[in-house]
């Protein structure tokens, strides 16, 4: 099948894909943190690493367009809030 004839993914397929990506990113972060000296293994480093990662992704996806940057940041923040609120 080519991209024009494939059906859109189901909600379950989309969720599985996002979980796979999220798990892989988390594993990579954990492995990277373990390679650091102990005094760098803290919440501040995790926050800085995640923010740097997000800045790079947002910038690459937006081609430097300020409006697209803000839209993507707003979308990410909204999704994070929704996902945190759904944790039992």
PDB file of N, CA and C in Angstrom, residues 9-67:
ATOM      1  N   UNK A   9      -4.745   5.646  10.895  1.00  0.00           N
ATOM      2  CA  UNK A   9      -4.596   4.714  12.024  1.00  0.00           C
ATOM      3  C   UNK A   9      -5.770   4.839  12.990  1.00  0.00           C
ATOM      4  N   UNK A  10      -6.089   3.729  13.618  1.00  0.00           N
ATOM      5  CA  UNK A  10      -7.137   3.754  14.636  1.00  0.00           C
ATOM      6  C   UNK A  10      -6.596   4.450  15.886  1.00  0.00           C
ATOM      7  N   UNK A  11      -7.487   4.785  16.788  1.00  0.00           N
ATOM      8  CA  UNK A  11      -7.074   5.413  18.048  1.00  0.00           C
ATOM      9  C   UNK A  11      -6.137   4.488  18.819  1.00  0.00           C
ATOM     10  N   UNK A  12      -6.415   3.190  18.775  1.00  0.00           N
ATOM     11  CA  UNK A  12      -5.572   2.214  19.471  1.00  0.00           C
ATOM     12  C   UNK A  12      -4.181   2.147  18.851  1.00  0.00           C
ATOM     13  N   UNK A  13      -4.115   2.127  17.516  1.00  0.00           N
ATOM     14  CA  UNK A  13      -2.815   2.102  16.831  1.00  0.00           C
ATOM     15  C   UNK A  13      -2.017   3.369  17.128  1.00  0.00           C
ATOM     16  N   UNK A  14      -2.692   4.492  17.119  1.00  0.00           N
ATOM     17  CA  UNK A  14      -2.043   5.769  17.412  1.00  0.00           C
ATOM     18  C   UNK A  14      -1.505   5.770  18.843  1.00  0.00           C
ATOM     19  N   UNK A  15      -2.315   5.289  19.772  1.00  0.00           N
ATOM     20  CA  UNK A  15      -1.905   5.223  21.172  1.00  0.00           C
ATOM     21  C   UNK A  15      -0.700   4.303  21.349  1.00  0.00           C
ATOM     22  N   UNK A  16      -0.712   3.160  20.681  1.00  0.00           N
ATOM     23  CA  UNK A  16       0.417   2.230  20.766  1.00  0.00           C
ATOM     24  C   UNK A  16       1.688   2.854  20.201  1.00  0.00           C
ATOM     25  N   UNK A  17       1.558   3.572  19.087  1.00  0.00           N
ATOM     26  CA  UNK A  17       2.723   4.227  18.483  1.00  0.00           C
ATOM     27  C   UNK A  17       3.285   5.290  19.420  1.00  0.00           C
ATOM     28  N   UNK A  18       2.412   6.087  20.019  1.00  0.00           N
ATOM     29  CA  UNK A  18       2.870   7.136  20.932  1.00  0.00           C
ATOM     30  C   UNK A  18       3.510   6.538  22.178  1.00  0.00           C
ATOM     31  N   UNK A  19       2.939   5.435  22.678  1.00  0.00           N
ATOM     32  CA  UNK A  19       3.529   4.770  23.843  1.00  0.00           C
ATOM     33  C   UNK A  19       4.907   4.211  23.522  1.00  0.00           C
ATOM     34  N   UNK A  20       5.071   3.654  22.322  1.00  0.00           N
ATOM     35  CA  UNK A  20       6.370   3.129  21.905  1.00  0.00           C
ATOM     36  C   UNK A  20       7.407   4.251  21.847  1.00  0.00           C
ATOM     37  N   UNK A  21       7.048   5.344  21.205  1.00  0.00           N
ATOM     38  CA  UNK A  21       7.975   6.478  21.103  1.00  0.00           C
ATOM     39  C   UNK A  21       8.294   7.026  22.488  1.00  0.00           C
ATOM     40  N   UNK A  22       7.266   7.212  23.312  1.00  0.00           N
ATOM     41  CA  UNK A  22       7.474   7.730  24.662  1.00  0.00           C
ATOM     42  C   UNK A  22       8.370   6.827  25.494  1.00  0.00           C
ATOM     43  N   UNK A  23       8.154   5.526  25.396  1.00  0.00           N
ATOM     44  CA  UNK A  23       8.984   4.573  26.143  1.00  0.00           C
ATOM     45  C   UNK A  23      10.433   4.619  25.684  1.00  0.00           C
ATOM     46  N   UNK A  24      10.632   4.711  24.366  1.00  0.00           N
ATOM     47  CA  UNK A  24      11.997   4.783  23.839  1.00  0.00           C
ATOM     48  C   UNK A  24      12.701   6.072  24.256  1.00  0.00           C
ATOM     49  N   UNK A  25      11.992   7.183  24.216  1.00  0.00           N
ATOM     50  CA  UNK A  25      12.586   8.454  24.648  1.00  0.00           C
ATOM     51  C   UNK A  25      12.934   8.411  26.134  1.00  0.00           C
ATOM     52  N   UNK A  26      12.029   7.835  26.938  1.00  0.00           N
ATOM     53  CA  UNK A  26      12.280   7.736  28.371  1.00  0.00           C
ATOM     54  C   UNK A  26      13.498   6.855  28.647  1.00  0.00           C
ATOM     55  N   UNK A  27      13.580   5.721  27.961  1.00  0.00           N
ATOM     56  CA  UNK A  27      14.733   4.823  28.138  1.00  0.00           C
ATOM     57  C   UNK A  27      16.035   5.525  27.788  1.00  0.00           C
ATOM     58  N   UNK A  28      16.011   6.289  26.725  1.00  0.00           N
ATOM     59  CA  UNK A  28      17.203   7.028  26.306  1.00  0.00           C
ATOM     60  C   UNK A  28      17.598   8.064  27.353  1.00  0.00           C
ATOM     61  N   UNK A  29      16.608   8.753  27.913  1.00  0.00           N
ATOM     62  CA  UNK A  29      16.885   9.743  28.957  1.00  0.00           C
ATOM     63  C   UNK A  29      17.492   9.069  30.186  1.00  0.00           C
ATOM     64  N   UNK A  30      16.918   7.956  30.608  1.00  0.00           N
ATOM     65  CA  UNK A  30      17.430   7.233  31.776  1.00  0.00           C
ATOM     66  C   UNK A  30      18.862   6.775  31.533  1.00  0.00           C
ATOM     67  N   UNK A  31      19.124   6.205  30.367  1.00  0.00           N
ATOM     68  CA  UNK A  31      20.481   5.752  30.045  1.00  0.00           C
ATOM     69  C   UNK A  31      21.463   6.920  30.040  1.00  0.00           C
ATOM     70  N   UNK A  32      21.044   8.038  29.487  1.00  0.00           N
ATOM     71  CA  UNK A  32      21.921   9.215  29.450  1.00  0.00           C
ATOM     72  C   UNK A  32      22.200   9.736  30.850  1.00  0.00           C
ATOM     73  N   UNK A  33      21.175   9.770  31.692  1.00  0.00           N
ATOM     74  CA  UNK A  33      21.357  10.251  33.063  1.00  0.00           C
ATOM     75  C   UNK A  33      22.306   9.337  33.834  1.00  0.00           C
ATOM     76  N   UNK A  34      22.203   8.033  33.599  1.00  0.00           N
ATOM     77  CA  UNK A  34      23.072   7.081  34.297  1.00  0.00           C
ATOM     78  C   UNK A  34      24.537   7.252  33.924  1.00  0.00           C
ATOM     79  N   UNK A  35      24.807   7.805  32.758  1.00  0.00           N
ATOM     80  CA  UNK A  35      26.182   8.020  32.308  1.00  0.00           C
ATOM     81  C   UNK A  35      26.811   9.274  32.919  1.00  0.00           C
ATOM     82  N   UNK A  36      25.979  10.125  33.515  1.00  0.00           N
ATOM     83  CA  UNK A  36      26.486  11.358  34.116  1.00  0.00           C
ATOM     84  C   UNK A  36      27.076  11.091  35.494  1.00  0.00           C
ATOM     85  N   UNK A  37      27.919  12.007  35.921  1.00  0.00           N
ATOM     86  CA  UNK A  37      28.434  11.941  37.285  1.00  0.00           C
ATOM     87  C   UNK A  37      27.257  12.127  38.242  1.00  0.00           C
ATOM     88  N   UNK A  38      27.314  11.481  39.403  1.00  0.00           N
ATOM     89  CA  UNK A  38      26.184  11.510  40.333  1.00  0.00           C
ATOM     90  C   UNK A  38      25.656  12.909  40.667  1.00  0.00           C
ATOM     91  N   UNK A  39      26.526  13.899  40.772  1.00  0.00           N
ATOM     92  CA  UNK A  39      26.033  15.227  41.158  1.00  0.00           C
ATOM     93  C   UNK A  39      25.203  15.890  40.051  1.00  0.00           C
ATOM     94  N   UNK A  40      25.195  15.317  38.837  1.00  0.00           N
ATOM     95  CA  UNK A  40      24.358  15.837  37.759  1.00  0.00           C
ATOM     96  C   UNK A  40      23.018  15.111  37.651  1.00  0.00           C
ATOM     97  N   UNK A  41      22.865  14.034  38.387  1.00  0.00           N
ATOM     98  CA  UNK A  41      21.652  13.217  38.291  1.00  0.00           C
ATOM     99  C   UNK A  41      20.576  13.776  39.212  1.00  0.00           C
ATOM    100  N   UNK A  42      19.903  14.799  38.755  1.00  0.00           N
ATOM    101  CA  UNK A  42      18.882  15.437  39.585  1.00  0.00           C
ATOM    102  C   UNK A  42      17.742  15.973  38.716  1.00  0.00           C
ATOM    103  N   UNK A  43      16.712  16.446  39.384  1.00  0.00           N
ATOM    104  CA  UNK A  43      15.521  16.934  38.689  1.00  0.00           C
ATOM    105  C   UNK A  43      15.839  18.115  37.784  1.00  0.00           C
ATOM    106  N   UNK A  44      16.735  18.982  38.218  1.00  0.00           N
ATOM    107  CA  UNK A  44      17.082  20.143  37.399  1.00  0.00           C
ATOM    108  C   UNK A  44      17.704  19.705  36.076  1.00  0.00           C
ATOM    109  N   UNK A  45      18.572  18.710  36.107  1.00  0.00           N
ATOM    110  CA  UNK A  45      19.199  18.218  34.879  1.00  0.00           C
ATOM    111  C   UNK A  45      18.150  17.599  33.962  1.00  0.00           C
ATOM    112  N   UNK A  46      17.226  16.826  34.525  1.00  0.00           N
ATOM    113  CA  UNK A  46      16.158  16.228  33.721  1.00  0.00           C
ATOM    114  C   UNK A  46      15.330  17.328  33.063  1.00  0.00           C
ATOM    115  N   UNK A  47      14.959  18.342  33.833  1.00  0.00           N
ATOM    116  CA  UNK A  47      14.169  19.451  33.287  1.00  0.00           C
ATOM    117  C   UNK A  47      14.916  20.177  32.178  1.00  0.00           C
ATOM    118  N   UNK A  48      16.189  20.447  32.404  1.00  0.00           N
ATOM    119  CA  UNK A  48      16.986  21.129  31.380  1.00  0.00           C
ATOM    120  C   UNK A  48      17.143  20.268  30.129  1.00  0.00           C
ATOM    121  N   UNK A  49      17.358  18.986  30.312  1.00  0.00           N
ATOM    122  CA  UNK A  49      17.511  18.084  29.167  1.00  0.00           C
ATOM    123  C   UNK A  49      16.219  18.014  28.354  1.00  0.00           C
ATOM    124  N   UNK A  50      15.094  17.879  29.053  1.00  0.00           N
ATOM    125  CA  UNK A  50      13.813  17.815  28.355  1.00  0.00           C
ATOM    126  C   UNK A  50      13.495  19.118  27.636  1.00  0.00           C
ATOM    127  N   UNK A  51      13.771  20.244  28.285  1.00  0.00           N
ATOM    128  CA  UNK A  51      13.484  21.524  27.631  1.00  0.00           C
ATOM    129  C   UNK A  51      14.376  21.727  26.411  1.00  0.00           C
ATOM    130  N   UNK A  52      15.632  21.336  26.498  1.00  0.00           N
ATOM    131  CA  UNK A  52      16.529  21.442  25.338  1.00  0.00           C
ATOM    132  C   UNK A  52      16.050  20.547  24.198  1.00  0.00           C
ATOM    133  N   UNK A  53      15.631  19.344  24.540  1.00  0.00           N
ATOM    134  CA  UNK A  53      15.100  18.427  23.533  1.00  0.00           C
ATOM    135  C   UNK A  53      13.875  19.036  22.852  1.00  0.00           C
ATOM    136  N   UNK A  54      12.942  19.548  23.655  1.00  0.00           N
ATOM    137  CA  UNK A  54      11.723  20.129  23.089  1.00  0.00           C
ATOM    138  C   UNK A  54      12.014  21.354  22.232  1.00  0.00           C
ATOM    139  N   UNK A  55      12.943  22.190  22.668  1.00  0.00           N
ATOM    140  CA  UNK A  55      13.314  23.365  21.869  1.00  0.00           C
ATOM    141  C   UNK A  55      13.829  22.923  20.508  1.00  0.00           C
ATOM    142  N   UNK A  56      14.688  21.926  20.492  1.00  0.00           N
ATOM    143  CA  UNK A  56      15.220  21.429  19.220  1.00  0.00           C
ATOM    144  C   UNK A  56      14.118  20.876  18.323  1.00  0.00           C
ATOM    145  N   UNK A  57      13.227  20.087  18.880  1.00  0.00           N
ATOM    146  CA  UNK A  57      12.136  19.512  18.095  1.00  0.00           C
ATOM    147  C   UNK A  57      11.222  20.615  17.569  1.00  0.00           C
ATOM    148  N   UNK A  58      10.819  21.522  18.445  1.00  0.00           N
ATOM    149  CA  UNK A  58       9.917  22.601  18.038  1.00  0.00           C
ATOM    150  C   UNK A  58      10.559  23.457  16.957  1.00  0.00           C
ATOM    151  N   UNK A  59      11.802  23.822  17.141  1.00  0.00           N
ATOM    152  CA  UNK A  59      12.474  24.675  16.166  1.00  0.00           C
ATOM    153  C   UNK A  59      12.587  23.977  14.804  1.00  0.00           C
ATOM    154  N   UNK A  60      12.960  22.704  14.816  1.00  0.00           N
ATOM    155  CA  UNK A  60      13.092  21.958  13.552  1.00  0.00           C
ATOM    156  C   UNK A  60      11.747  21.812  12.847  1.00  0.00           C
ATOM    157  N   UNK A  61      10.678  21.626  13.617  1.00  0.00           N
ATOM    158  CA  UNK A  61       9.353  21.450  13.028  1.00  0.00           C
ATOM    159  C   UNK A  61       8.752  22.765  12.535  1.00  0.00           C
ATOM    160  N   UNK A  62       9.185  23.879  13.099  1.00  0.00           N
ATOM    161  CA  UNK A  62       8.565  25.172  12.785  1.00  0.00           C
ATOM    162  C   UNK A  62       9.359  26.000  11.789  1.00  0.00           C
ATOM    163  N   UNK A  63      10.546  25.572  11.462  1.00  0.00           N
ATOM    164  CA  UNK A  63      11.430  26.326  10.550  1.00  0.00           C
ATOM    165  C   UNK A  63      11.646  27.763  11.023  1.00  0.00           C
ATOM    166  N   UNK A  64      11.616  27.966  12.327  1.00  0.00           N
ATOM    167  CA  UNK A  64      11.866  29.288  12.884  1.00  0.00           C
ATOM    168  C   UNK A  64      10.675  30.227  12.835  1.00  0.00           C
ATOM    169  N   UNK A  65       9.526  29.761  12.348  1.00  0.00           N
ATOM    170  CA  UNK A  65       8.321  30.582  12.273  1.00  0.00           C
ATOM    171  C   UNK A  65       7.765  30.785  13.680  1.00  0.00           C
ATOM    172  N   UNK A  66       7.776  32.031  14.143  1.00  0.00           N
ATOM    173  CA  UNK A  66       7.381  32.351  15.520  1.00  0.00           C
ATOM    174  C   UNK A  66       5.973  31.874  15.843  1.00  0.00           C
ATOM    175  N   UNK A  67       5.055  32.041  14.904  1.00  0.00           N
ATOM    176  CA  UNK A  67       3.674  31.620  15.147  1.00  0.00           C
ATOM    177  C   UNK A  67       3.584  30.097  15.284  1.00  0.00           C
TER     178      UNK A  67
END
